[in-house]
Structure formats: structure tokens, C-alpha cells
Short mmCIF file of C-alpha atoms and ligand atoms in Angstrom, two decimals:
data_model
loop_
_atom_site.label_atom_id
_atom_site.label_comp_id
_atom_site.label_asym_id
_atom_site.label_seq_id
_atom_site.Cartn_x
_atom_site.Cartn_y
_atom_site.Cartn_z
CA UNK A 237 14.86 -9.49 -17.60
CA UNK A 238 11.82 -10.75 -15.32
CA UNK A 239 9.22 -12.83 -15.70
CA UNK A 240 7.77 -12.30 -11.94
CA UNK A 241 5.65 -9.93 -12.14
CA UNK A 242 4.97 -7.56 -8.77
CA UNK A 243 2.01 -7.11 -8.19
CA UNK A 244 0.39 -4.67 -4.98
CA UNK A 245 -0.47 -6.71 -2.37
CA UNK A 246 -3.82 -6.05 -0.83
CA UNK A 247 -2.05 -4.65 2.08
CA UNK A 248 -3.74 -4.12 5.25
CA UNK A 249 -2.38 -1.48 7.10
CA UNK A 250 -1.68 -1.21 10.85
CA UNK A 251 1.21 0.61 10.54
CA UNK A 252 3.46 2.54 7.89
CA UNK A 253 1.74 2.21 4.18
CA UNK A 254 4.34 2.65 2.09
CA UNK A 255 3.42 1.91 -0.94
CA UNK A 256 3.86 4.94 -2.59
CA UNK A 257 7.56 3.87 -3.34
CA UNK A 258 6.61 0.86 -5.48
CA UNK A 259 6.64 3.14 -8.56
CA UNK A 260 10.06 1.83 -10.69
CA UNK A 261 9.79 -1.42 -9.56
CA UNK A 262 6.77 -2.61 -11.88
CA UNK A 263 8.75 -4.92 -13.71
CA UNK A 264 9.56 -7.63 -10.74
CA UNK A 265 13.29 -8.53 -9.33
CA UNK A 266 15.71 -10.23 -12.33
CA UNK A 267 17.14 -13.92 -11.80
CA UNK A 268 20.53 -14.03 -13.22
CA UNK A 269 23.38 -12.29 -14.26
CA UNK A 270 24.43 -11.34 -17.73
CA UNK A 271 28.04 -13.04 -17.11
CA UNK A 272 27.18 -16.94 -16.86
CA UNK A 273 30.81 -17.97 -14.73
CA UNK A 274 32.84 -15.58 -13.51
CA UNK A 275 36.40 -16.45 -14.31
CA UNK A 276 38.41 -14.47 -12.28
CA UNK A 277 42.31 -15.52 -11.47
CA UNK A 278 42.80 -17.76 -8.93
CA UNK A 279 45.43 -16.46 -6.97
CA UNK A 280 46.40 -17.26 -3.49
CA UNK A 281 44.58 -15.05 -0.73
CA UNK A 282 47.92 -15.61 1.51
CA UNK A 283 50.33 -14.81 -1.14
CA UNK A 284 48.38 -11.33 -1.27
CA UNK A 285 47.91 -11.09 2.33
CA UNK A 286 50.84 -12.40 4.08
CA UNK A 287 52.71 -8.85 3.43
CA UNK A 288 49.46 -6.69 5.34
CA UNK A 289 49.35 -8.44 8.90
CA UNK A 290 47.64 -5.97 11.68
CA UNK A 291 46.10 -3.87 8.05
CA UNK A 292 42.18 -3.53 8.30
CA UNK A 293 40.35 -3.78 5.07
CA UNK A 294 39.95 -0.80 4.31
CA UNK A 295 43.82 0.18 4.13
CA UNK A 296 44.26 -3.13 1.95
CA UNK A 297 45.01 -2.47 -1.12
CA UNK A 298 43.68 -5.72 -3.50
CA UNK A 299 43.53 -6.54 -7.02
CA UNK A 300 39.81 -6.49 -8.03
CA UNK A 301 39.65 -9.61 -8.30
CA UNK A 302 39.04 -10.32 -4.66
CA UNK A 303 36.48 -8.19 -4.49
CA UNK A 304 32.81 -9.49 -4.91
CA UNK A 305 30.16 -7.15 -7.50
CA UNK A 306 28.16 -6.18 -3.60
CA UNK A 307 29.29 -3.43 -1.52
CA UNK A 308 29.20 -3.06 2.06
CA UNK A 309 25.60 -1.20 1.60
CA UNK A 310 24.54 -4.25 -0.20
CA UNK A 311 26.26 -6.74 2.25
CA UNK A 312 23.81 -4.91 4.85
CA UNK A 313 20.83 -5.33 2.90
CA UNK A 314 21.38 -8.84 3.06
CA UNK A 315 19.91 -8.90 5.91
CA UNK A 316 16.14 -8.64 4.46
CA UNK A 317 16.91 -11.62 2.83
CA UNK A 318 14.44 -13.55 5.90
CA UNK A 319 11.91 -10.96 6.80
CA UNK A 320 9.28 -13.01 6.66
CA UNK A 321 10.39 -14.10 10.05
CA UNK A 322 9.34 -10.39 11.16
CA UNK A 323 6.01 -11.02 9.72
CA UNK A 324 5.15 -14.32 11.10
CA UNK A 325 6.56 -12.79 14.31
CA UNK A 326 4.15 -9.71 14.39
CA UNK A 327 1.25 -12.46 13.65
CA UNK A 328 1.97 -14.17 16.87
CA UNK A 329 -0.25 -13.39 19.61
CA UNK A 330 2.40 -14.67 22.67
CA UNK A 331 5.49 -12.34 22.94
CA UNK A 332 7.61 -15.27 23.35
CA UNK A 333 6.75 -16.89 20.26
CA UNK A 334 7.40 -13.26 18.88
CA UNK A 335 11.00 -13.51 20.70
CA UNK A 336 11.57 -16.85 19.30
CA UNK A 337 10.94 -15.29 15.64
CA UNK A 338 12.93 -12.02 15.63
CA UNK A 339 15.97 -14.55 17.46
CA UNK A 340 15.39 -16.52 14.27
CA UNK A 341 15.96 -13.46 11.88
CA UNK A 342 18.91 -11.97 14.04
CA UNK A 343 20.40 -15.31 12.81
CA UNK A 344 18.98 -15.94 9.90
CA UNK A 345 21.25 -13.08 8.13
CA UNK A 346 24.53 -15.76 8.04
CA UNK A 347 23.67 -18.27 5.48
CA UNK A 348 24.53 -15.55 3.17
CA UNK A 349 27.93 -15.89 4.00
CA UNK A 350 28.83 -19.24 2.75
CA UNK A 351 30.99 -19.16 0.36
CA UNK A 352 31.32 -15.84 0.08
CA UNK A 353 35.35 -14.86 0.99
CA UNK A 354 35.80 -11.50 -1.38
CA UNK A 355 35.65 -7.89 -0.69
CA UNK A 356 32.65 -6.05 -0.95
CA UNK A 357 33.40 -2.62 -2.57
CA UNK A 358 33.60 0.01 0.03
CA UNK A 359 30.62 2.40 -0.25
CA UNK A 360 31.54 6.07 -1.09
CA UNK A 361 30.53 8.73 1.72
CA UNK A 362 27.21 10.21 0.91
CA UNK A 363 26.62 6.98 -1.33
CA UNK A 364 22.66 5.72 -1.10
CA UNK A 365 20.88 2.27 -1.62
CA UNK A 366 17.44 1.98 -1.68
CA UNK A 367 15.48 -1.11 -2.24
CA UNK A 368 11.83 -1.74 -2.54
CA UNK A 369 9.59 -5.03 -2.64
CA UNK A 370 6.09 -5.03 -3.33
CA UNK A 371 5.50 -8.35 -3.60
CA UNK A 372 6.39 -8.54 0.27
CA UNK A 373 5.64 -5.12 1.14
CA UNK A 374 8.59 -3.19 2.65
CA UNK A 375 11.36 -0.96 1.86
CA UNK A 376 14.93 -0.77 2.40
CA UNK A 377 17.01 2.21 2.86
CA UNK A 378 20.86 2.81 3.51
CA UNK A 379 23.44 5.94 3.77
CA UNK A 380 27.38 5.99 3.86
CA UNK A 381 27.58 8.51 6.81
CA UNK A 382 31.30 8.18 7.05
CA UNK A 383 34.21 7.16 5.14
CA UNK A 384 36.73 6.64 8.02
CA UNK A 385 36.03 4.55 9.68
CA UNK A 386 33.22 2.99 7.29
CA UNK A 387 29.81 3.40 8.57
CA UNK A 388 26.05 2.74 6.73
CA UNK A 389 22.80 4.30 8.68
CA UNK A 390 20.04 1.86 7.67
CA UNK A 391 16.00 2.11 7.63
CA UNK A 392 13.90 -0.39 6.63
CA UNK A 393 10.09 -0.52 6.73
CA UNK A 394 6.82 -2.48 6.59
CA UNK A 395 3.42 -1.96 7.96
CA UNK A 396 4.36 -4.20 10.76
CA UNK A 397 7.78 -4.00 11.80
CA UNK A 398 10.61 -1.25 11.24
CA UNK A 399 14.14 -2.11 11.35
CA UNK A 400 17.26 -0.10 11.83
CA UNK A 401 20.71 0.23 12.78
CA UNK A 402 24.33 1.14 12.15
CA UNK A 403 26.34 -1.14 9.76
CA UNK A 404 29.77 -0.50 11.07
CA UNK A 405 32.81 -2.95 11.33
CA UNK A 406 36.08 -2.61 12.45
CA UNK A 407 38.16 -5.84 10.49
CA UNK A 408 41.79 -6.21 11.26
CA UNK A 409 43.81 -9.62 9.59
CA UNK A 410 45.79 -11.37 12.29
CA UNK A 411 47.79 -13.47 9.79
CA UNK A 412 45.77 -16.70 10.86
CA UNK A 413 42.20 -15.41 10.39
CA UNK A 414 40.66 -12.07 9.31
CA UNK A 415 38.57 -10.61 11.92
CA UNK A 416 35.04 -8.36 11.25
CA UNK A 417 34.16 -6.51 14.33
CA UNK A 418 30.52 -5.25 14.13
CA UNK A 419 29.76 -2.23 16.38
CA UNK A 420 26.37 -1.02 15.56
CA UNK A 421 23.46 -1.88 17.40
CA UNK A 422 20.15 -2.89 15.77
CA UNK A 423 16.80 -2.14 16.45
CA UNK A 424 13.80 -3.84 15.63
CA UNK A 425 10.13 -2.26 16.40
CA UNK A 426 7.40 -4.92 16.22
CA UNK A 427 3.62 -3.82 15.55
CA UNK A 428 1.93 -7.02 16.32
CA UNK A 429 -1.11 -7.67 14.30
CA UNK A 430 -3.19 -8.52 17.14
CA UNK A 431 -3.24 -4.95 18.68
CA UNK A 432 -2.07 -3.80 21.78
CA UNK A 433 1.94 -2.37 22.69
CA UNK A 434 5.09 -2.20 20.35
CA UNK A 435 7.80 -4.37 21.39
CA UNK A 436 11.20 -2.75 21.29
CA UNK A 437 14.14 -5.07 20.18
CA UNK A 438 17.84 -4.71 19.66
CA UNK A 439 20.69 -6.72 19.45
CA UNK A 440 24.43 -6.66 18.55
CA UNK A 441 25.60 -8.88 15.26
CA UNK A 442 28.63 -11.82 15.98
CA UNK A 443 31.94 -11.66 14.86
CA UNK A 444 32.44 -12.49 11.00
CA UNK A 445 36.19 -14.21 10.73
CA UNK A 446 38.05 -15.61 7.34
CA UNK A 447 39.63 -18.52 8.96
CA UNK A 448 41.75 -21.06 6.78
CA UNK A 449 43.96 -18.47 4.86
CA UNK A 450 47.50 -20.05 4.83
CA UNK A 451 46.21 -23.87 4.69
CA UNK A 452 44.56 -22.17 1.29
CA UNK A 453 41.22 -23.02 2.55
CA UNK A 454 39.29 -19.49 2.97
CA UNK A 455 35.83 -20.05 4.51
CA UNK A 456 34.07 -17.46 6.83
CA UNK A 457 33.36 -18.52 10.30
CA UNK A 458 30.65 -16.44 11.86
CA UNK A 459 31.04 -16.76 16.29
CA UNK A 460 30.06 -15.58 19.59
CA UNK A 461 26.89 -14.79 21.54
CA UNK A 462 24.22 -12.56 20.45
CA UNK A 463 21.65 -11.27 22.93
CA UNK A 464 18.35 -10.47 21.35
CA UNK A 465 16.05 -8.36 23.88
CA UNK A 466 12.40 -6.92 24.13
CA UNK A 467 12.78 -3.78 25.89
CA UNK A 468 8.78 -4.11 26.16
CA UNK A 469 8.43 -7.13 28.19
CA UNK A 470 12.23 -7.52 29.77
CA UNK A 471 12.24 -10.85 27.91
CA UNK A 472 15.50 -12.36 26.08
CA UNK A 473 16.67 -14.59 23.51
CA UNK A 474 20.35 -15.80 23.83
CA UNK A 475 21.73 -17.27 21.19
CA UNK A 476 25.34 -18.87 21.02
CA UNK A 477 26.93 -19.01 17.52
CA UNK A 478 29.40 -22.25 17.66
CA UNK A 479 33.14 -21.31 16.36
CA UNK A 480 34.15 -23.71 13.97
CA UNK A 481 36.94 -25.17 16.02
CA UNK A 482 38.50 -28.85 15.11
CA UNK A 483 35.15 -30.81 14.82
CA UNK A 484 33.17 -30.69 11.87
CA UNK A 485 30.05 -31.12 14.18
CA UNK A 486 30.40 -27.87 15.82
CA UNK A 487 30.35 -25.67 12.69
CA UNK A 488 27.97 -23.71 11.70
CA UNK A 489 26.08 -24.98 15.07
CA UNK A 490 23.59 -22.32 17.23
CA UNK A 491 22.48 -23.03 20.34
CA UNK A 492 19.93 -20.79 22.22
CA UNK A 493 17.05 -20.17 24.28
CA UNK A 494 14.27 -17.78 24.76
CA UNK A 495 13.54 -16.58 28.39
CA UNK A 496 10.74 -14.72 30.16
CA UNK A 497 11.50 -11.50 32.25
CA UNK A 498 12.23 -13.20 35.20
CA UNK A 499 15.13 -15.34 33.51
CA UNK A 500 12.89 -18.80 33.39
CA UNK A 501 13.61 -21.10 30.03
CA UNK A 502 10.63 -21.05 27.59
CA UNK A 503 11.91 -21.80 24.60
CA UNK A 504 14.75 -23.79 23.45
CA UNK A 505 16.69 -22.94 19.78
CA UNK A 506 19.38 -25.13 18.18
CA UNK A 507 20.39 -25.47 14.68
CA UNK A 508 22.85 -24.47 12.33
CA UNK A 509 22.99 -20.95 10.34
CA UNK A 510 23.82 -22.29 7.25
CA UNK A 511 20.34 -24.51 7.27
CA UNK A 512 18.20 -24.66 9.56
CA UNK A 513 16.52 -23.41 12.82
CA UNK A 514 14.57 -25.15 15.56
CA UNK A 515 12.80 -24.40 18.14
CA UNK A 516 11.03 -26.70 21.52
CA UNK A 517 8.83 -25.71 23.75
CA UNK A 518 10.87 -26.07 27.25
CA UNK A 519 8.56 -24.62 29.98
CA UNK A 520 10.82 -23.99 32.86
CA UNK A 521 14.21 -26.07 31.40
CA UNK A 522 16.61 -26.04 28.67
CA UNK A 523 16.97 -28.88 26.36
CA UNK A 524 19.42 -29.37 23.53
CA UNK A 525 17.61 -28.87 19.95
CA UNK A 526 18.54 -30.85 16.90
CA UNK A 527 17.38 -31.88 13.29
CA UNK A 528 14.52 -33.94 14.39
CA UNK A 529 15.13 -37.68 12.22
CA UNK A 530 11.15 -37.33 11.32
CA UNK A 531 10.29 -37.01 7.11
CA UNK A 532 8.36 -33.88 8.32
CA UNK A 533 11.82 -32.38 9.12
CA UNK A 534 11.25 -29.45 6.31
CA UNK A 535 8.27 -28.23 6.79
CA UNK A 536 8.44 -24.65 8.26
CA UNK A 537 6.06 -24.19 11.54
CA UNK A 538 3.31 -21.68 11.17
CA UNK A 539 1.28 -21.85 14.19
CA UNK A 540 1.83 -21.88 17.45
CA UNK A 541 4.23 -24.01 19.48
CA UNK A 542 2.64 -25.81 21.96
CA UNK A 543 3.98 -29.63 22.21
CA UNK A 544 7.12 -29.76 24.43
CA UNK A 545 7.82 -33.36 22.74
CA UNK A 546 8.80 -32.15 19.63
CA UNK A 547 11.06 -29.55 17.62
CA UNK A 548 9.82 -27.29 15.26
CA UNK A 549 11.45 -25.74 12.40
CA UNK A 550 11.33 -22.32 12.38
CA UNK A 551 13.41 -21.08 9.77
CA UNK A 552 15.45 -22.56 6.42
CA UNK A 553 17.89 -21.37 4.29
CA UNK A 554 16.92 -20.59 0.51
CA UNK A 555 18.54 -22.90 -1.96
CA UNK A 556 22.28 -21.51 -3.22
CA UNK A 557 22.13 -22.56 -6.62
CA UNK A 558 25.36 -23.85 -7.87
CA UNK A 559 27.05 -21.50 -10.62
CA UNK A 560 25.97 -17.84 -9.73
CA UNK A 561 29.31 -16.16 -10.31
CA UNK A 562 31.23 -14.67 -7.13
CA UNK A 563 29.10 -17.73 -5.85
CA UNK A 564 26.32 -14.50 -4.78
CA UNK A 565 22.95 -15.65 -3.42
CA UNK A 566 19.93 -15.03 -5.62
CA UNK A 567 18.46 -12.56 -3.67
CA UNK A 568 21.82 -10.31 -3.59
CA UNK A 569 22.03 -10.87 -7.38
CA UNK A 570 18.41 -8.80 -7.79
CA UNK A 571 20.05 -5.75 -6.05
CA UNK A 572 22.10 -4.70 -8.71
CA UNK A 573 19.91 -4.57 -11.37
CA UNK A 574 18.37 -1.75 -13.01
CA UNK A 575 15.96 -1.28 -15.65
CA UNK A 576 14.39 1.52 -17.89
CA UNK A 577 11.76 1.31 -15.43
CA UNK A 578 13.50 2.14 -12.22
CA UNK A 579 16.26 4.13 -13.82
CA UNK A 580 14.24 7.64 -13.41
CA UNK A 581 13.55 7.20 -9.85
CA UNK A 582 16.55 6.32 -8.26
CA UNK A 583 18.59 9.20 -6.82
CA UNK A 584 21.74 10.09 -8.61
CA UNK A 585 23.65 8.64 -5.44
CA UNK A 586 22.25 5.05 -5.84
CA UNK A 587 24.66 2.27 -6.05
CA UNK A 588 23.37 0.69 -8.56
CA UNK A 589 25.14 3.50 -11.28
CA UNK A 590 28.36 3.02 -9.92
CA UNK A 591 30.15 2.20 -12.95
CA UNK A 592 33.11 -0.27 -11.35
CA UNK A 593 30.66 -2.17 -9.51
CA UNK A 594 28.39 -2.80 -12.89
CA UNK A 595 31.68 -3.48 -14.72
CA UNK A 596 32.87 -5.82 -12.05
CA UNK A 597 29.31 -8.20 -12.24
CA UNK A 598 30.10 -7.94 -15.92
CA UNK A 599 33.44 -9.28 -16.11
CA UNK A 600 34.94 -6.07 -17.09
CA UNK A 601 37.68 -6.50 -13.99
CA UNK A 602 39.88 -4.00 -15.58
CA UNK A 603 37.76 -1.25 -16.13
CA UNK A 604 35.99 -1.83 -13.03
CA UNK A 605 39.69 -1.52 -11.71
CA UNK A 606 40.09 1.89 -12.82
CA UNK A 607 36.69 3.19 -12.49
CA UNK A 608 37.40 2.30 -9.07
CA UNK A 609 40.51 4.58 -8.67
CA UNK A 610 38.59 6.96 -10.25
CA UNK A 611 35.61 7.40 -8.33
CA UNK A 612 37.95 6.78 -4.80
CA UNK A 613 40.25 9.60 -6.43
CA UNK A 614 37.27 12.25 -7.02
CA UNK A 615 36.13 11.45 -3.05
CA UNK A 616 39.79 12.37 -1.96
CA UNK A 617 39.31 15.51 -4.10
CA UNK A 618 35.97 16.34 -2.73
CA UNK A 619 37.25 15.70 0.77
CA UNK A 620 40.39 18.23 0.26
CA UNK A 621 37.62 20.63 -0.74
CA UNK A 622 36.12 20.55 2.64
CA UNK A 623 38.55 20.48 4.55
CA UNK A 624 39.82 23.60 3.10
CA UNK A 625 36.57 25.60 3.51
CA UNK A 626 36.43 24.24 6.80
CA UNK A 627 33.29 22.17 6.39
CA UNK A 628 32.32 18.76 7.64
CA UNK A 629 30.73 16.01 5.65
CA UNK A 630 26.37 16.09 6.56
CA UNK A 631 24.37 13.11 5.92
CA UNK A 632 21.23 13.73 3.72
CA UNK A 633 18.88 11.58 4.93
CA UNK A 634 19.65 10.71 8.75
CA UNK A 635 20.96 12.61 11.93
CA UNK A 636 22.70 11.18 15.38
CA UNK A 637 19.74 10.53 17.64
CA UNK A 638 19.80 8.64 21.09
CA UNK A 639 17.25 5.77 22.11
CA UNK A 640 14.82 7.50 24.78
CA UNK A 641 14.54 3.24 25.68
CA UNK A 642 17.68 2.11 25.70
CA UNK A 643 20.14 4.84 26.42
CA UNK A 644 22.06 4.24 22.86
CA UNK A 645 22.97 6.05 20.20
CA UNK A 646 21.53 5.63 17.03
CA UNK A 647 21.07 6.99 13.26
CA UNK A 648 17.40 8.75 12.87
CA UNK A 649 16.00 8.43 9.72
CA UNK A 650 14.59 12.06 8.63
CA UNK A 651 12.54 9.89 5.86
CA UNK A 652 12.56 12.90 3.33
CA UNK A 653 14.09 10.22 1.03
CA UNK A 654 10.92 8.77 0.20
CA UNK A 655 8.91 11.97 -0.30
CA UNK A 656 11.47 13.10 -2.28
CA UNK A 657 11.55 10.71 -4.49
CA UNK A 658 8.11 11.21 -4.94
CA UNK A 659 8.11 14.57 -5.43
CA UNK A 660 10.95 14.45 -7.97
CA UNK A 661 8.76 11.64 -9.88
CA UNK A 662 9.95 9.84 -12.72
CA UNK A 663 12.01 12.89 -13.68
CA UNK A 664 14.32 11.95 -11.08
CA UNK A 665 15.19 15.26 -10.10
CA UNK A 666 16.34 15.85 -6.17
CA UNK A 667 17.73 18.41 -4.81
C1 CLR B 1212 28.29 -10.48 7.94
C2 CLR B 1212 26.85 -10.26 8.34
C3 CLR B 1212 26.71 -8.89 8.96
C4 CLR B 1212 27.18 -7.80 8.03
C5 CLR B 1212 28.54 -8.08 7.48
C6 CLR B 1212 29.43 -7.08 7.44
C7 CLR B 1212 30.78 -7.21 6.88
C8 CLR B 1212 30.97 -8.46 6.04
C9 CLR B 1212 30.34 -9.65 6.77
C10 CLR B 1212 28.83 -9.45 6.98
C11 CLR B 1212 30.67 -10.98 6.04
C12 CLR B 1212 32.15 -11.17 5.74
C13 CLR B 1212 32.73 -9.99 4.96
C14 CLR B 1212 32.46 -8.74 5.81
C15 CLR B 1212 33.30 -7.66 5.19
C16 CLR B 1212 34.54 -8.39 4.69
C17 CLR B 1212 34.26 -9.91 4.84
C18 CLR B 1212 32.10 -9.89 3.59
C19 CLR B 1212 28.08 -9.59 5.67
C20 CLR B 1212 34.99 -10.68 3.73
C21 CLR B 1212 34.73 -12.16 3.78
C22 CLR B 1212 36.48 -10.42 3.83
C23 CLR B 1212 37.26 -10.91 2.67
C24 CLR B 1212 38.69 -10.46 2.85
C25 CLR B 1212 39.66 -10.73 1.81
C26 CLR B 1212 39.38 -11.17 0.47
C27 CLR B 1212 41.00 -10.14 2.04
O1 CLR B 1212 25.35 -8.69 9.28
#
């Protein structure tokens, strides 16, 4: 299903080497699905919806065929879609460069979004993803901690950087739009490459809103402010996501800047989150930052920024290549997959063997339909079970923790997944 193969990068490491969780994954990401077009019925999302105003999604009941073959575990691992922003920021010498980056990957996690107005299947409690790349280095990990309301405890990890958080939304439909609350907080811990302290990060993801639902137009709209800050230094990034509004101009539009502790302009951000990202050298100012009308206009910047006279682009969207069914990215598409390969060393838990989501990405919307009642119905079963012997639902793999730095609550990794998976070996047998 590949022809990329993965090979170990010579990795030099300063922090985390975690390349003992590259077995499974020898034979590279896959590049399409086996469905070429997905042809679903086109039925209107307001004729559905009209009946469930002040519902949140996860009391909606929908045909399957608004839902999308990603879940909301998968929808979160989006997000490593850009993290060779985190790199390229831990290679930066100059913690506001570093700022600049990780503001850049806090936004980067959007241009996923296009196009994308379905339902993500909702992840089962106790339900696992993991994810691994050794061609870039790092893994992914994520946990359904809790059913109602939905939650996801996620890990991710790379020599230089480690990233985690809570995936948690509260979505309500207001009849005009449908509005995704996310709650969680997200950390980011930065090893730079050059030596010397670990920056602290965290930041709170924008509002996520389906707006266009009775004009029969669904597109998501993705708004607000996001305030991206280095606990380490005292130095932010703010970074205001446009709503759509009337004007074409002003959608997808970002407009931001990256100041020192003491609140003085450095760095000036502008762009759109659907494209691109750039970023000017403002010493002391703010300056509105747009598409610069030079040929060079696509080359991403490397180095550092030093000329105030010029934009730099600092981060672009992959190509969405026209045709993928569900219209999913590329990247999302290689989550899903499974091969003879992997298959013994997932844990029995993994998404990828739940059978409604394969049958969905395969066309099979009926099964997938039932399947889905199915699996849901077991859960309700398993739930009645606890409740009558009195016991309460215990992740496997994190516990409630609070932030010694910060003061907030977050999801501890207890990172027995990984040497358990290597324990159990190919055989695939946890516990
Ligand atoms: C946005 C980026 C965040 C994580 C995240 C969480 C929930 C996702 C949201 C993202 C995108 C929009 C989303 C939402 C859940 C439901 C909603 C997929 C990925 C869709 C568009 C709602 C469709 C509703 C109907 C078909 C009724 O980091």
C-alpha cells in the first residue's frame, strides 16, 4: 500500500529517544483510500438539523452519512499535521523566534478544517490511538478518559519538544451556526537544540463554528483570540483569528504579534489559516502583515529573521488534493490504515479495528451504521455493569495531575503504553 519507505533517522538525541516504538511501522504511511469517491446522499444538513436546536453533538442523533471515516481522537491528532514548526522552533537560538514558531503551529492545526463539515465518530471510553512517525521522529498518543462529556488525554513526543493536552469540546447548534467550545488547555515543552532552559508553553484552541446551515452553504469558521505563552521567559504571542463576517477579505484572516516580557512588539504575524503565515520583524511597533507581492512569496523562511523591511513566510498549508473522499486531508487519510505489519502491535483498544469506522472509509455506510449501534450498545452495557458494582471508569494510561507552573489541571501521561507495547512485542499481548 506504500511505496515510502521509513527509514530511522540518524537521530540525535537531546531529549526523549523514542525509537523503540517504530517497530510496526516499517512499511511507511499509505496514500489513498481503497474507495476512489465517496458517494454518500446529499441531503440537506438543515432539513436534519432544524428539529435539534440547543442539542450538542453528542445527543444528535445523524444518519451516517454525516459523519466523516475520523473520530474525535483522530480529529486531535490532526494537530501533528505541522510539527515541523516545533522543530525549526527548538533550532532557534532567540526565544522569540521560538515564540513566533510554536504561535505558527498553535495555528497551523486549522487548514485541516476546510471543507470538512461531517461528524467525526465519537471515540468510545477507554478507546486508544497511537501513532508513530519515523521518518520525522515522534510519537503520538491519545485516551478517551470520559464518555460524558467527551474528553481525549493526549501525549505526544520527540527528542525536542513534548506536547500535551486535553481534547475536550462542548458544541451546542444555535439554529444559525453550530458552535465547538474547546476547554482543554495545551502544553507545549520546548528542548531547544542549543542547550540551556526548557521553555514552558500553553495555550487555549479558538472556537470551531458551522456557519451557513439554512442558506445550504455549510463551511466551518474557526474565531477568536488565542494567547500562546512561555511560562519560561513571560513572553507572549497573541494571535487574533478573523470571524468570517460579510467580507470575503476577512475570512480565514490572522492577525498577531509576538511580545517580550515586558509587553514591547517584536514580532508581527498576519496571514490566513487556510494558507499561509507571515511573520516581520517589528522591534518596538506593530505593523500589519500581508502576502508580500514578491515571486519569492513561497518559499518557507529557515533562518533567522532579521530585516524589519520585509515579511517572511513562516508556515504553508500542504496541498488538499481534489477527490479524497469525505474531502479528508492526506495526512488524516494515513491514520486509518493498518497493515500485517502493524496489526500485532497495536493494542486491542486502537481505533484503527473499529469495525464501523473501517466500514464507513469503505463505503459500507450501512454496516458501518449498525456496527455503530453495536459497539455504542455494548458501552451502555459495560457502563450498567459499573454502575451496579459501584465502580468508576479508570483511565489506563494517564491520571489527573496539576501544572506545578501554571496552576492548571492537566492529564499525566503514566507512559506504560509504550513499554508495554514493547514488552507485549509483536504478539500483541497487554494486559
Ligand atoms: C478543530 C481543531 C481543534 C480540534 C477540533 C475539535 C472538534 C472538531 C473541530 C476541531 C473541527 C470541527 C468539527 C469539530 C467537531 C464537530 C465539528 C469537526 C478539529 C464538525 C464540523 C461538526 C459537523 C456537524 C454536523 C454535520 C451536524 O484543534
Amino acid at each position: 500500500p506504500s511505496d515510502t519507505k521509513q527509514e530511522k533517522k540518524d537521530v540525535v538525541i537531546s531529549g526523549i529517544d523514542i525509537s523503540s516504538s517504530f517497530s510496526g511501522y516499517e512499511n511507511g504511511i499509505r496514500h489513498k483510500l481503497k474507495m476512489e469517491s465517496d458517494d454518500r446522499p446529499k441531503i440537506s444538513l438543515w432539513g436534519i438539523l432544524k428539529s435539534m436546536i440547543g442539542k450538542d453533538m453528542t445527543r444528535m442523533t445523524l444518519p451516517v452519512s454525516f459523519n466523516e471515516p475520523t473520530s474525535l481522537l483522530y480529529r486531535c491528532g490532526e494537530d501533528m499535521e505541522y510539527v515541523e514548526l516545533l522543530d525549526l522552533a527548538a533550532e532557534r537560538s532567540d526565544s522569540i523566534e521560538r515564540l513566533m514558531y510554536v504561535a505558527a503551529f498553535a495555528a497551523s492545526e486549522y487548514a485541516s478544517t476546510i471543507g470538512r463539515v461531517a461528524k467525526p465518530f465519537n471515540p468510545l471510553l477507554g478507546e486508544t490511538f497511537e501513532y508513530v512517525r519515523p521518518d520525522k521522529n515522534y510519537r503520538f498518543f491519545i485516551e478517551q478518559v470520559s464518555h460524558h462529556p467527551p474528553i481525549g488525554a493526549a501525549w505526544a513526543e520527540s527528542p525536542n519538544w513534548t506536547y500535551w493536552g486535553e481534547s475536550h469540546v462542548k458544541s451546542k447548534f444555535y439554529g444559525k451556526s453550530f458552535d465547538i467550545n474547546p476547554l482543554g488547555t495545551w502544553f507545549l515543552k520546548l528542548r531547544p537544540t542549543a542547550g540551556g532552559k526548557e521553555d514552558l508553553y500553553t495555550w487555549k484552541k479558538v472556537t470551531s463554528s458551522v456557519v451557513g446551515i439554512i442558506t445550504g452553504n455549510p463551511t466551518v469558521d474557526n474565531y477568536g483570540p488565542m494567547e500562546i505563552k512561555n511560562w519560561t521567559t513571560g513572553e507572549v504571542a497573541l494571535v487574533e483569528f478573523k470571524a468570517r463576517g460579510w467580507k470575503a477579505s476577512s475570512a480565514y484572516q490572522i492577525v498577531g504579534k509576538v511580545m517580550d516580557a515586558s509587553g514591547q512588539v517584536r514580532v508581527s504575524l498576519g496571514g490566513r489559516w487556510n494558507s499561509r503565515l507571515y511573520a516581520r520583524l517589528t522591534p518596538g511597533y506593530e505593523a500589519a502583515v500581508d502576502e508580500p507581492s514578491t515571486k519569492n512569496k513561497d518559499i518557507v523562511h529557515r533562518g533567522s529573521i532579521a530585516d524589519p523591511s520585509r515579511a517572511y513566510l513562516i508556515w504553508q498549508a500542504n496541498e488538499r488534493p481534489a477527490g479524497i473522499p469525505f474531502n479528508l486531508t492526506p495526512f488524516v487519510l494515513t491514520f486509518n490504515h493498518i497493515d500485517d505489519k502493524l496489526r500485532p502491535w497495536i493494542a486491542p483498544t486502537d481505533s484503527r479495528l473499529r469495525p464501523d469506522q473501517r466500514a464507513m472509509e469503505e463505503g459500507e455506510y450501512d454496516f458501518a451504521a449498525t456496527e455503530k449501534n453495536r459497539l455504542e450498545e455494548n458501552q451502555r452495557a459495560r457502563r450498567r455493569m459499573r454502575e451496579n458494582a459501584g465502580e468508576e471508569f479508570v483511565p489506563a494510561w494517564f491520571t489527573k495531575a496539576t501544572c506545578e507552573i501554571t496552576g492548571e489541571e492537566y492529564w499525566q501521561f503514566n507512559g506504560k503504553y509504550w513499554t508495554q507495547r514493547e514488552k507485549a512485542g509483536p504478539d500483541g499481548d497487554y494486559e
